[in-house]
XYZ file of C-alpha atoms in Angstrom:
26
model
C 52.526 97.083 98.370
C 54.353 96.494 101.636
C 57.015 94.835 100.135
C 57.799 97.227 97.499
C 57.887 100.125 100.455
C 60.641 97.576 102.303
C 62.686 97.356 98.934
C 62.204 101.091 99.032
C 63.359 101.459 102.440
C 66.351 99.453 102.053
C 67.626 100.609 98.745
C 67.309 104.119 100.042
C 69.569 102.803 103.244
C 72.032 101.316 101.242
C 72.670 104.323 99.222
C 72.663 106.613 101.575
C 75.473 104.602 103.289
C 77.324 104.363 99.808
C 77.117 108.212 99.857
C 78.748 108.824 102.861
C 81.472 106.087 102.116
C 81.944 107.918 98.764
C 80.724 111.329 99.458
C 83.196 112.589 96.483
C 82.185 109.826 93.965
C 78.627 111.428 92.935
């Protein structure tokens, strides 16, 4: 359970930051 709320955390991180490197491409 804990790690899948990690893998959660840290997918959500990295797309946010992919978003606001590509805030046009989505």
């Amino acid at each position: 359970q804990l790690l899948n709320y990690f893998t959660y955390k840290a997918v959500r991180t990295v797309l946010n930051q992919l978003y606001e490197m590509n805030p046009t491409q989505y």
